[in-house]
Amino acid sequence: MTEKFFDEINDLKSDVITFSWFAEQMLKNSIEALINLDKNLAKDVKKRKKELVQTSYQIEEKIFSIIALYQPVARDMRTVVCSLGVVNAAERIGTYGKDIANIVRDFPERPHIENLVSIPHMADLVIDIIGDTINSYELEDISLLAKLSERDDVVDSLKRSIFRECITYMMEDPRNIAICTHYVMIGRYLERSADHACRVAEKVHYMVTGERVEIK
Amino acid sequence: MVTMTENVEILQIKNLNLWYGETQALKNINMTFIDRQVTALIGPSGCGKSTLLRCLNRMNDIVNECRVDGTIDFNGKDILHNNTDPVEIRRKIGMVFQKPNPFPKTIFENVAYGPRVHGINERKELERIVEESLKHAALWDEVKDRLSESAMGLSGGQQQRLCIARTLAVEPEVILMDEPCSALDPIATSKIENLIDVLKQDYCVIIVTHNMQQASRVSDSTAFMYLGDLIEFAPTRQIFENPKQELTENYITGRFG
């Protein structure tokens, strides 16, 4: 019976890891679609939203049945609780990818302004944060999360600087308003994605050590 | 202002060692039980949890070749001391066993038996004690109309609550329970668990259980024992959420051996 339970926990973890990379890929591809104004790729990301939602439901169901059937305790309980947090956060991150893909679909037929301000750089940082949190969950290694708070601070200040920069471009030329508004929104989506990753990092910390920490 | 939450240490075990012949069953146990709290003792078979429970009211006296050293302080008296009267100790520290064991007498006589032994013979007083004890054991409403019927006609769960009432009738301070629900169905188990929760308002309850969910549901503190050693003793939530010892973790998550 216990062997079956351990198999279920291992299956759950591997499902959660696959799902998290699926969500990360949606965000990553949406940024690629944005940079290259690739509407086909944006369309493709948008299509993946359905699978994102269905898979998150399926994994949640699996978690509910593990709790109902096995009533895990100690580290097993923390793993199950953390997995639920990871799934919810990944679903949000994937959805931000879909939101960015929607923006690309509606993007004006004009080239980018000022090389997309700091968005590509910000996206790289956010995607790295997400990758490190997924790896820390998989490897149960919190050393990857050591500088997360500082890294998240950089993301936050980039969001603010994108906002300020965009305001100046909008004031310079009202034709920039549509594109710059999109940039501001995307800056916010990226910042929120990093926040979700930080919440996951807190849960991974709890899973590994049993102690609650607040990142930032 | 009087604070009700103050923890009163009611039983203190110091350097307790116990041997059955050549075999050491308890190894240098040190622990303190708090009044008006439920403490659960868990661990695999043979870990010493029932032996430890039995030490607390000198039930090991009747086991041949059993040798004990160390002290168990209870209200300033050492329970294990030769001059301590085991009958008096067993009145103050009552015990409920794994299998319900009512006497083959009426329900009334089962509960009245203890007070009678301790010299109470007045009918009115006995009636009062029986009613109060049965109420306290959450059995009164089910048996009040058939107090003169045999206790053997009660269901297993009712018999177990009768045994608890019998323990309460002599006004103990501590109630020991050795797997009190292992012979009961889930509904009867749930009634006993509810009762434990009520009893802890007035008594110190110490329960041995193999059912880990039961330990986590009913107890405030949990002690994990293994091969005669006390491995970890901590608030129940800590034991089941984030145990500090690997052995505890392995046991409660089923990764043992």
GROMACS .gro file of C-alpha atoms in nm:
model
  473
    1MET     CA    1   0.000   0.000   0.000
    2THR     CA    2   0.276   0.242   0.093
    3GLU     CA    3   0.467   0.151  -0.226
    4LYS     CA    4   0.157   0.253  -0.422
    5PHE     CA    5   0.143   0.581  -0.232
    6PHE     CA    6   0.509   0.660  -0.308
    7ASP     CA    7   0.444   0.584  -0.675
    8GLU     CA    8   0.150   0.825  -0.669
    9ILE     CA    9   0.363   1.099  -0.512
   10ASN     CA   10   0.639   1.045  -0.769
   11ASP     CA   11   0.388   1.049  -1.055
   12LEU     CA   12   0.236   1.368  -0.917
   13LYS     CA   13   0.573   1.540  -0.897
   14SER     CA   14   0.665   1.445  -1.251
   15ASP     CA   15   0.325   1.567  -1.379
   16VAL     CA   16   0.371   1.898  -1.196
   17ILE     CA   17   0.722   1.945  -1.339
   18THR     CA   18   0.608   1.873  -1.697
   19PHE     CA   19   0.314   2.108  -1.651
   20SER     CA   20   0.531   2.387  -1.514
   21TRP     CA   21   0.769   2.374  -1.810
   22PHE     CA   22   0.465   2.374  -2.041
   23ALA     CA   23   0.347   2.699  -1.877
   24GLU     CA   24   0.697   2.848  -1.882
   25GLN     CA   25   0.719   2.769  -2.253
   26MET     CA   26   0.392   2.955  -2.318
   27LEU     CA   27   0.533   3.268  -2.154
   28LYS     CA   28   0.869   3.231  -2.329
   29ASN     CA   29   0.710   3.177  -2.673
   30SER     CA   30   0.473   3.470  -2.623
   31ILE     CA   31   0.773   3.698  -2.568
   32GLU     CA   32   0.944   3.554  -2.878
   33ALA     CA   33   0.624   3.618  -3.074
   34LEU     CA   34   0.621   3.974  -2.938
   35ILE     CA   35   0.985   4.048  -3.024
   36ASN     CA   36   0.949   3.913  -3.381
   37LEU     CA   37   0.584   4.019  -3.413
   38ASP     CA   38   0.522   3.658  -3.513
   39LYS     CA   39   0.143   3.628  -3.523
   40ASN     CA   40   0.151   3.257  -3.605
   41LEU     CA   41   0.350   3.177  -3.294
   42ALA     CA   42   0.114   3.401  -3.093
   43LYS     CA   43  -0.180   3.205  -3.230
   44ASP     CA   44  -0.010   2.882  -3.135
   45VAL     CA   45   0.046   3.000  -2.775
   46LYS     CA   46  -0.316   3.103  -2.751
   47LYS     CA   47  -0.426   2.757  -2.861
   48ARG     CA   48  -0.230   2.598  -2.575
   49LYS     CA   49  -0.445   2.773  -2.315
   50LYS     CA   50  -0.711   2.500  -2.331
   51GLU     CA   51  -0.458   2.227  -2.260
   52LEU     CA   52  -0.313   2.440  -1.978
   53VAL     CA   53  -0.648   2.462  -1.801
   54GLN     CA   54  -0.741   2.097  -1.858
   55THR     CA   55  -0.408   1.969  -1.732
   56SER     CA   56  -0.419   2.190  -1.423
   57TYR     CA   57  -0.763   2.044  -1.340
   58GLN     CA   58  -0.635   1.691  -1.389
   59ILE     CA   59  -0.339   1.746  -1.159
   60GLU     CA   60  -0.560   1.909  -0.899
   61GLU     CA   61  -0.790   1.605  -0.911
   62LYS     CA   62  -0.489   1.382  -0.854
   63ILE     CA   63  -0.387   1.592  -0.554
   64PHE     CA   64  -0.739   1.579  -0.406
   65SER     CA   65  -0.751   1.203  -0.440
   66ILE     CA   66  -0.408   1.160  -0.279
   67ILE     CA   67  -0.526   1.369   0.018
   68ALA     CA   68  -0.857   1.181   0.042
   69LEU     CA   69  -0.711   0.833   0.004
   70TYR     CA   70  -0.378   0.855   0.185
   71GLN     CA   71  -0.395   1.152   0.425
   72PRO     CA   72  -0.024   1.227   0.384
   73VAL     CA   73   0.175   1.372   0.674
   74ALA     CA   74   0.512   1.540   0.732
   75ARG     CA   75   0.722   1.575   0.417
   76ASP     CA   76   0.466   1.393   0.203
   77MET     CA   77   0.197   1.635   0.315
   78ARG     CA   78   0.428   1.930   0.245
   79THR     CA   79   0.506   1.792  -0.103
   80VAL     CA   80   0.137   1.757  -0.186
   81VAL     CA   81   0.054   2.105  -0.057
   82CYS     CA   82   0.350   2.256  -0.242
   83SER     CA   83   0.250   2.076  -0.563
   84LEU     CA   84  -0.094   2.234  -0.546
   85GLY     CA   85   0.071   2.577  -0.514
   86VAL     CA   86   0.304   2.507  -0.807
   87VAL     CA   87   0.015   2.401  -1.030
   88ASN     CA   88  -0.189   2.712  -0.951
   89ALA     CA   89   0.107   2.943  -1.007
   90ALA     CA   90   0.207   2.770  -1.332
   91GLU     CA   91  -0.150   2.799  -1.459
   92ARG     CA   92  -0.139   3.176  -1.391
   93ILE     CA   93   0.200   3.213  -1.562
   94GLY     CA   94   0.080   3.021  -1.869
   95THR     CA   95  -0.228   3.244  -1.878
   96TYR     CA   96  -0.008   3.557  -1.879
   97GLY     CA   97   0.167   3.400  -2.179
   98LYS     CA   98  -0.173   3.370  -2.348
   99ASP     CA   99  -0.251   3.735  -2.255
  100ILE     CA  100   0.075   3.852  -2.413
  101ALA     CA  101  -0.002   3.638  -2.721
  102ASN     CA  102  -0.338   3.817  -2.745
  103ILE     CA  103  -0.158   4.153  -2.744
  104VAL     CA  104   0.070   4.033  -3.025
  105ARG     CA  105  -0.237   3.931  -3.227
  106ASP     CA  106  -0.383   4.282  -3.193
  107PHE     CA  107  -0.051   4.462  -3.229
  108PRO     CA  108  -0.055   4.764  -3.466
  109GLU     CA  109   0.116   4.707  -3.801
  110ARG     CA  110   0.415   4.918  -3.700
  111PRO     CA  111   0.766   4.836  -3.587
  112HIS     CA  112   0.856   4.831  -3.218
  113ILE     CA  113   0.944   5.151  -3.035
  114GLU     CA  114   1.294   5.184  -2.885
  115ASN     CA  115   1.363   4.807  -2.917
  116LEU     CA  116   1.069   4.730  -2.686
  117VAL     CA  117   1.222   4.936  -2.406
  118SER     CA  118   1.343   4.691  -2.134
  119ILE     CA  119   1.088   4.417  -2.203
  120PRO     CA  120   1.324   4.156  -2.357
  121HIS     CA  121   1.573   4.198  -2.072
  122MET     CA  122   1.295   4.185  -1.811
  123ALA     CA  123   1.148   3.874  -1.975
  124ASP     CA  124   1.487   3.698  -1.962
  125LEU     CA  125   1.513   3.767  -1.589
  126VAL     CA  126   1.157   3.649  -1.523
  127ILE     CA  127   1.199   3.330  -1.726
  128ASP     CA  128   1.521   3.254  -1.538
  129ILE     CA  129   1.341   3.300  -1.206
  130ILE     CA  130   1.063   3.068  -1.317
  131GLY     CA  131   1.314   2.808  -1.440
  132ASP     CA  132   1.507   2.815  -1.113
  133THR     CA  133   1.191   2.770  -0.907
  134ILE     CA  134   1.080   2.472  -1.118
  135ASN     CA  135   1.427   2.320  -1.080
  136SER     CA  136   1.427   2.380  -0.706
  137TYR     CA  137   1.093   2.197  -0.683
  138GLU     CA  138   1.221   1.908  -0.894
  139LEU     CA  139   1.557   1.873  -0.716
  140GLU     CA  140   1.420   1.976  -0.373
  141ASP     CA  141   1.717   2.213  -0.359
  142ILE     CA  142   1.655   2.554  -0.204
  143SER     CA  143   2.006   2.684  -0.278
  144LEU     CA  144   1.873   2.785  -0.623
  145LEU     CA  145   1.637   3.028  -0.447
  146ALA     CA  146   1.905   3.208  -0.245
  147LYS     CA  147   1.903   3.543  -0.430
  148LEU     CA  148   1.542   3.530  -0.543
  149SER     CA  149   1.426   3.828  -0.344
  150GLU     CA  150   1.694   4.054  -0.495
  151ARG     CA  151   1.621   3.921  -0.843
  152ASP     CA  152   1.253   3.996  -0.794
  153ASP     CA  153   1.342   4.351  -0.683
  154VAL     CA  154   1.522   4.405  -1.016
  155VAL     CA  155   1.211   4.284  -1.201
  156ASP     CA  156   0.995   4.526  -1.002
  157SER     CA  157   1.216   4.822  -1.079
  158LEU     CA  158   1.222   4.727  -1.447
  159LYS     CA  159   0.843   4.735  -1.450
  160ARG     CA  160   0.850   5.086  -1.303
  161SER     CA  161   1.114   5.206  -1.548
  162ILE     CA  162   0.920   5.064  -1.846
  163PHE     CA  163   0.618   5.258  -1.723
  164ARG     CA  164   0.813   5.586  -1.690
  165GLU     CA  165   0.983   5.543  -2.026
  166CYS     CA  166   0.657   5.466  -2.201
  167ILE     CA  167   0.495   5.778  -2.055
  168THR     CA  168   0.765   5.995  -2.215
  169TYR     CA  169   0.721   5.824  -2.556
  170MET     CA  170   0.348   5.872  -2.534
  171MET     CA  171   0.391   6.239  -2.454
  172GLU     CA  172   0.635   6.280  -2.740
  173ASP     CA  173   0.398   6.134  -2.997
  174PRO     CA  174   0.038   6.028  -2.941
  175ARG     CA  175   0.077   5.765  -3.215
  176ASN     CA  176   0.294   5.576  -2.965
  177ILE     CA  177   0.008   5.549  -2.718
  178ALA     CA  178  -0.136   5.216  -2.842
  179ILE     CA  179   0.199   5.035  -2.851
  180CYS     CA  180   0.328   5.185  -2.526
  181THR     CA  181   0.006   5.088  -2.346
  182HIS     CA  182   0.072   4.732  -2.458
  183TYR     CA  183   0.430   4.755  -2.327
  184VAL     CA  184   0.306   4.873  -1.987
  185MET     CA  185   0.059   4.585  -1.971
  186ILE     CA  186   0.325   4.333  -2.069
  187GLY     CA  187   0.559   4.477  -1.806
  188ARG     CA  188   0.288   4.414  -1.551
  189TYR     CA  189   0.222   4.056  -1.672
  190LEU     CA  190   0.593   3.977  -1.645
  191GLU     CA  191   0.617   4.128  -1.299
  192ARG     CA  192   0.314   3.926  -1.185
  193SER     CA  193   0.467   3.609  -1.333
  194ALA     CA  194   0.783   3.664  -1.126
  195ASP     CA  195   0.566   3.717  -0.818
  196HIS     CA  196   0.391   3.386  -0.877
  197ALA     CA  197   0.731   3.219  -0.909
  198CYS     CA  198   0.832   3.375  -0.575
  199ARG     CA  199   0.518   3.234  -0.410
  200VAL     CA  200   0.614   2.894  -0.551
  201ALA     CA  201   0.963   2.940  -0.410
  202GLU     CA  202   0.814   2.997  -0.064
  203LYS     CA  203   0.619   2.672  -0.097
  204VAL     CA  204   0.926   2.482  -0.215
  205HIS     CA  205   1.112   2.616   0.087
  206TYR     CA  206   0.831   2.486   0.309
  207MET     CA  207   0.830   2.151   0.132
  208VAL     CA  208   1.204   2.102   0.181
  209THR     CA  209   1.255   2.247   0.530
  210GLY     CA  210   0.912   2.256   0.693
  211GLU     CA  211   0.969   2.624   0.774
  212ARG     CA  212   0.759   2.907   0.631
  213VAL     CA  213   0.950   3.199   0.482
  214GLU     CA  214   0.835   3.511   0.307
  215ILE     CA  215   1.024   3.605  -0.003
  216LYS     CA  216   1.026   3.985   0.006
  217MET     CA  217  -0.669   3.791   3.618
  218VAL     CA  218  -0.656   3.414   3.629
  219THR     CA  219  -0.524   3.253   3.316
  220MET     CA  220  -0.665   2.911   3.239
  221THR     CA  221  -0.401   2.823   2.985
  222GLU     CA  222  -0.115   2.786   3.227
  223ASN     CA  223   0.050   2.449   3.178
  224VAL     CA  224   0.059   2.247   3.497
  225GLU     CA  225   0.306   1.960   3.495
  226ILE     CA  226   0.119   1.672   3.650
  227LEU     CA  227   0.352   1.378   3.585
  228GLN     CA  228   0.727   1.389   3.549
  229ILE     CA  229   0.920   1.084   3.441
  230LYS     CA  230   1.290   1.099   3.524
  231ASN     CA  231   1.556   0.855   3.404
  232LEU     CA  232   1.309   0.570   3.374
  233ASN     CA  233   1.458   0.233   3.279
  234LEU     CA  234   1.267  -0.093   3.271
  235TRP     CA  235   1.374  -0.450   3.210
  236TYR     CA  236   1.173  -0.764   3.146
  237GLY     CA  237   1.430  -1.018   3.264
  238GLU     CA  238   1.739  -0.949   3.054
  239THR     CA  239   1.558  -0.737   2.796
  240GLN     CA  240   1.557  -0.364   2.845
  241ALA     CA  241   1.216  -0.237   2.737
  242LEU     CA  242   1.250   0.130   2.835
  243LYS     CA  243   1.576   0.321   2.808
  244ASN     CA  244   1.630   0.630   3.014
  245ILE     CA  245   1.295   0.794   2.948
  246ASN     CA  246   1.253   1.156   3.055
  247MET     CA  247   0.926   1.327   2.986
  248THR     CA  248   0.663   1.550   3.140
  249PHE     CA  249   0.287   1.528   3.101
  250ILE     CA  250   0.077   1.842   3.120
  251ASP     CA  251  -0.256   1.852   3.301
  252ARG     CA  252  -0.566   1.905   3.087
  253GLN     CA  253  -0.389   1.801   2.773
  254VAL     CA  254  -0.398   1.487   2.564
  255THR     CA  255  -0.065   1.319   2.503
  256ALA     CA  256  -0.041   1.041   2.244
  257LEU     CA  257   0.224   0.770   2.256
  258ILE     CA  258   0.299   0.624   1.914
  259GLY     CA  259   0.553   0.381   1.776
  260PRO     CA  260   0.579   0.034   1.622
  261SER     CA  261   0.485  -0.278   1.820
  262GLY     CA  262   0.738  -0.352   2.089
  263CYS     CA  263   0.862   0.006   2.114
  264GLY     CA  264   0.766   0.029   2.481
  265LYS     CA  265   0.467   0.260   2.462
  266SER     CA  266   0.226   0.030   2.648
  267THR     CA  267   0.497  -0.058   2.897
  268LEU     CA  268   0.550   0.311   2.962
  269LEU     CA  269   0.176   0.364   3.004
  270ARG     CA  270   0.156   0.077   3.252
  271CYS     CA  271   0.441   0.223   3.457
  272LEU     CA  272   0.229   0.529   3.521
  273ASN     CA  273  -0.012   0.337   3.743
  274ARG     CA  274   0.216   0.058   3.857
  275MET     CA  275   0.050  -0.208   3.643
  276ASN     CA  276   0.393  -0.358   3.579
  277ASP     CA  277   0.405  -0.464   3.945
  278ILE     CA  278   0.212  -0.776   3.852
  279VAL     CA  279   0.451  -0.874   3.571
  280ASN     CA  280   0.708  -1.131   3.682
  281GLU     CA  281   1.075  -1.047   3.629
  282CYS     CA  282   0.991  -0.683   3.562
  283ARG     CA  283   1.245  -0.445   3.712
  284VAL     CA  284   1.218  -0.066   3.707
  285ASP     CA  285   1.443   0.221   3.807
  286GLY     CA  286   1.403   0.595   3.788
  287THR     CA  287   1.124   0.809   3.927
  288ILE     CA  288   0.778   0.920   3.824
  289ASP     CA  289   0.677   1.226   4.016
  290PHE     CA  290   0.301   1.273   4.067
  291ASN     CA  291   0.182   1.546   4.303
  292GLY     CA  292   0.517   1.538   4.483
  293LYS     CA  293   0.510   1.160   4.529
  294ASP     CA  294   0.722   0.907   4.346
  295ILE     CA  295   0.477   0.659   4.192
  296LEU     CA  296   0.746   0.393   4.173
  297HIS     CA  297   0.852   0.420   4.538
  298ASN     CA  298   0.790   0.110   4.754
  299ASN     CA  299   0.597   0.314   5.010
  300THR     CA  300   0.352   0.445   4.752
  301ASP     CA  301   0.021   0.260   4.766
  302PRO     CA  302  -0.052   0.125   4.417
  303VAL     CA  303  -0.426   0.107   4.488
  304GLU     CA  304  -0.434   0.477   4.570
  305ILE     CA  305  -0.226   0.551   4.259
  306ARG     CA  306  -0.465   0.351   4.040
  307ARG     CA  307  -0.758   0.550   4.179
  308LYS     CA  308  -0.588   0.876   4.086
  309ILE     CA  309  -0.453   0.742   3.759
  310GLY     CA  310  -0.725   0.538   3.588
  311MET     CA  311  -0.685   0.306   3.294
  312VAL     CA  312  -0.903   0.217   2.996
  313PHE     CA  313  -0.797  -0.091   2.803
  314GLN     CA  314  -0.793  -0.196   2.441
  315LYS     CA  315  -1.088  -0.433   2.469
  316PRO     CA  316  -1.387  -0.310   2.664
  317ASN     CA  317  -1.395  -0.515   2.985
  318PRO     CA  318  -1.716  -0.445   3.176
  319PHE     CA  319  -1.785  -0.657   3.480
  320PRO     CA  320  -2.063  -0.916   3.431
  321LYS     CA  321  -2.294  -0.699   3.642
  322THR     CA  322  -2.554  -0.433   3.580
  323ILE     CA  323  -2.462  -0.102   3.420
  324PHE     CA  324  -2.522   0.070   3.754
  325GLU     CA  325  -2.302  -0.174   3.946
  326ASN     CA  326  -2.019  -0.141   3.696
  327VAL     CA  327  -1.992   0.230   3.766
  328ALA     CA  328  -2.070   0.205   4.137
  329TYR     CA  329  -1.811  -0.068   4.192
  330GLY     CA  330  -1.510   0.161   4.231
  331PRO     CA  331  -1.671   0.410   4.471
  332ARG     CA  332  -1.799   0.115   4.682
  333VAL     CA  333  -1.448  -0.029   4.702
  334HIS     CA  334  -1.334   0.311   4.822
  335GLY     CA  335  -1.596   0.308   5.099
  336ILE     CA  336  -1.896   0.492   4.958
  337ASN     CA  337  -2.210   0.292   5.041
  338GLU     CA  338  -2.490   0.545   5.064
  339ARG     CA  339  -2.737   0.476   4.783
  340LYS     CA  340  -2.815   0.842   4.703
  341GLU     CA  341  -2.447   0.929   4.677
  342LEU     CA  342  -2.380   0.628   4.455
  343GLU     CA  343  -2.671   0.725   4.229
  344ARG     CA  344  -2.529   1.073   4.196
  345ILE     CA  345  -2.182   0.942   4.110
  346VAL     CA  346  -2.320   0.691   3.857
  347GLU     CA  347  -2.529   0.957   3.683
  348GLU     CA  348  -2.247   1.209   3.672
  349SER     CA  349  -1.992   0.958   3.552
  350LEU     CA  350  -2.220   0.826   3.278
  351LYS     CA  351  -2.301   1.180   3.170
  352HIS     CA  352  -1.935   1.269   3.163
  353ALA     CA  353  -1.865   0.960   2.953
  354ALA     CA  354  -2.144   1.063   2.709
  355LEU     CA  355  -2.337   0.743   2.779
  356TRP     CA  356  -2.615   0.861   3.014
  357ASP     CA  357  -2.878   0.932   2.749
  358GLU     CA  358  -2.832   0.589   2.596
  359VAL     CA  359  -2.854   0.388   2.920
  360LYS     CA  360  -3.047   0.594   3.175
  361ASP     CA  361  -3.359   0.377   3.134
  362ARG     CA  362  -3.178   0.047   3.170
  363LEU     CA  363  -2.928   0.095   3.448
  364SER     CA  364  -3.029  -0.235   3.604
  365GLU     CA  365  -2.967  -0.433   3.287
  366SER     CA  366  -2.646  -0.629   3.231
  367ALA     CA  367  -2.355  -0.429   3.092
  368MET     CA  368  -2.276  -0.723   2.867
  369GLY     CA  369  -2.579  -0.630   2.654
  370LEU     CA  370  -2.426  -0.299   2.548
  371SER     CA  371  -2.253  -0.253   2.212
  372GLY     CA  372  -1.871  -0.248   2.200
  373GLY     CA  373  -1.858   0.129   2.179
  374GLN     CA  374  -2.105   0.166   2.468
  375GLN     CA  375  -1.909  -0.086   2.675
  376GLN     CA  376  -1.592   0.116   2.618
  377ARG     CA  377  -1.766   0.436   2.730
  378LEU     CA  378  -1.896   0.245   3.030
  379CYS     CA  379  -1.537   0.154   3.115
  380ILE     CA  380  -1.448   0.521   3.087
  381ALA     CA  381  -1.741   0.609   3.318
  382ARG     CA  382  -1.617   0.344   3.561
  383THR     CA  383  -1.276   0.511   3.559
  384LEU     CA  384  -1.428   0.856   3.613
  385ALA     CA  385  -1.644   0.735   3.907
  386VAL     CA  386  -1.344   0.729   4.141
  387GLU     CA  387  -1.245   1.087   4.051
  388PRO     CA  388  -0.907   1.030   3.892
  389GLU     CA  389  -0.669   1.305   3.785
  390VAL     CA  390  -0.511   1.119   3.497
  391ILE     CA  391  -0.674   0.880   3.249
  392LEU     CA  392  -0.456   0.630   3.067
  393MET     CA  393  -0.595   0.474   2.751
  394ASP     CA  394  -0.430   0.178   2.583
  395GLU     CA  395  -0.559   0.168   2.226
  396PRO     CA  396  -0.914   0.240   2.342
  397CYS     CA  397  -1.063   0.231   1.991
  398SER     CA  398  -0.884  -0.055   1.822
  399ALA     CA  399  -1.179  -0.290   1.880
  400LEU     CA  400  -1.442  -0.034   1.774
  401ASP     CA  401  -1.607   0.066   1.447
  402PRO     CA  402  -1.556   0.418   1.302
  403ILE     CA  403  -1.871   0.562   1.458
  404ALA     CA  404  -1.795   0.431   1.806
  405THR     CA  405  -1.436   0.548   1.755
  406SER     CA  406  -1.553   0.894   1.668
  407LYS     CA  407  -1.765   0.905   1.987
  408ILE     CA  408  -1.467   0.806   2.199
  409GLU     CA  409  -1.251   1.067   2.026
  410ASN     CA  410  -1.512   1.336   2.090
  411LEU     CA  411  -1.525   1.221   2.449
  412ILE     CA  412  -1.146   1.246   2.484
  413ASP     CA  413  -1.171   1.603   2.365
  414VAL     CA  414  -1.427   1.678   2.637
  415LEU     CA  415  -1.241   1.485   2.908
  416LYS     CA  416  -0.927   1.688   2.859
  417GLN     CA  417  -1.104   1.991   3.000
  418ASP     CA  418  -1.085   1.820   3.339
  419TYR     CA  419  -0.822   1.551   3.317
  420CYS     CA  420  -0.478   1.472   3.187
  421VAL     CA  421  -0.529   1.207   2.918
  422ILE     CA  422  -0.250   0.982   2.793
  423ILE     CA  423  -0.336   0.757   2.502
  424VAL     CA  424  -0.144   0.479   2.331
  425THR     CA  425  -0.254   0.433   1.973
  426HIS     CA  426  -0.143   0.256   1.658
  427ASN     CA  427  -0.371   0.475   1.456
  428MET     CA  428  -0.167   0.776   1.356
  429GLN     CA  429  -0.463   0.974   1.231
  430GLN     CA  430  -0.618   0.922   1.571
  431ALA     CA  431  -0.305   1.053   1.743
  432SER     CA  432  -0.307   1.357   1.516
  433ARG     CA  433  -0.678   1.417   1.569
  434VAL     CA  434  -0.704   1.389   1.945
  435SER     CA  435  -0.373   1.485   2.099
  436ASP     CA  436  -0.196   1.807   2.192
  437SER     CA  437   0.145   1.645   2.221
  438THR     CA  438   0.279   1.331   2.064
  439ALA     CA  439   0.567   1.111   2.175
  440PHE     CA  440   0.728   0.878   1.927
  441MET     CA  441   0.905   0.576   2.074
  442TYR     CA  442   1.128   0.321   1.911
  443LEU     CA  443   1.296   0.014   2.064
  444GLY     CA  444   1.253   0.149   2.416
  445ASP     CA  445   1.387   0.497   2.338
  446LEU     CA  446   1.185   0.816   2.339
  447ILE     CA  447   1.285   0.951   1.999
  448GLU     CA  448   1.081   1.269   1.976
  449PHE     CA  449   0.827   1.439   2.200
  450ALA     CA  450   0.672   1.757   2.065
  451PRO     CA  451   0.345   1.936   1.993
  452THR     CA  452   0.135   1.706   1.772
  453ARG     CA  453   0.121   1.954   1.489
  454GLN     CA  454   0.498   1.966   1.472
  455ILE     CA  455   0.529   1.587   1.473
  456PHE     CA  456   0.288   1.552   1.182
  457GLU     CA  457   0.390   1.860   0.987
  458ASN     CA  458   0.763   1.885   1.035
  459PRO     CA  459   0.919   1.624   1.263
  460LYS     CA  460   1.277   1.696   1.363
  461GLN     CA  461   1.398   1.336   1.380
  462GLU     CA  462   1.439   1.127   1.068
  463LEU     CA  463   1.314   0.815   1.250
  464THR     CA  464   0.989   0.992   1.338
  465GLU     CA  465   0.947   1.111   0.980
  466ASN     CA  466   1.011   0.763   0.844
  467TYR     CA  467   0.763   0.606   1.085
  468ILE     CA  468   0.473   0.845   1.038
  469THR     CA  469   0.511   0.849   0.659
  470GLY     CA  470   0.526   0.470   0.640
  471ARG     CA  471   0.890   0.450   0.523
  472PHE     CA  472   0.994   0.228   0.806
  473GLY     CA  473   1.249  -0.053   0.801
   0.00000   0.00000   0.00000
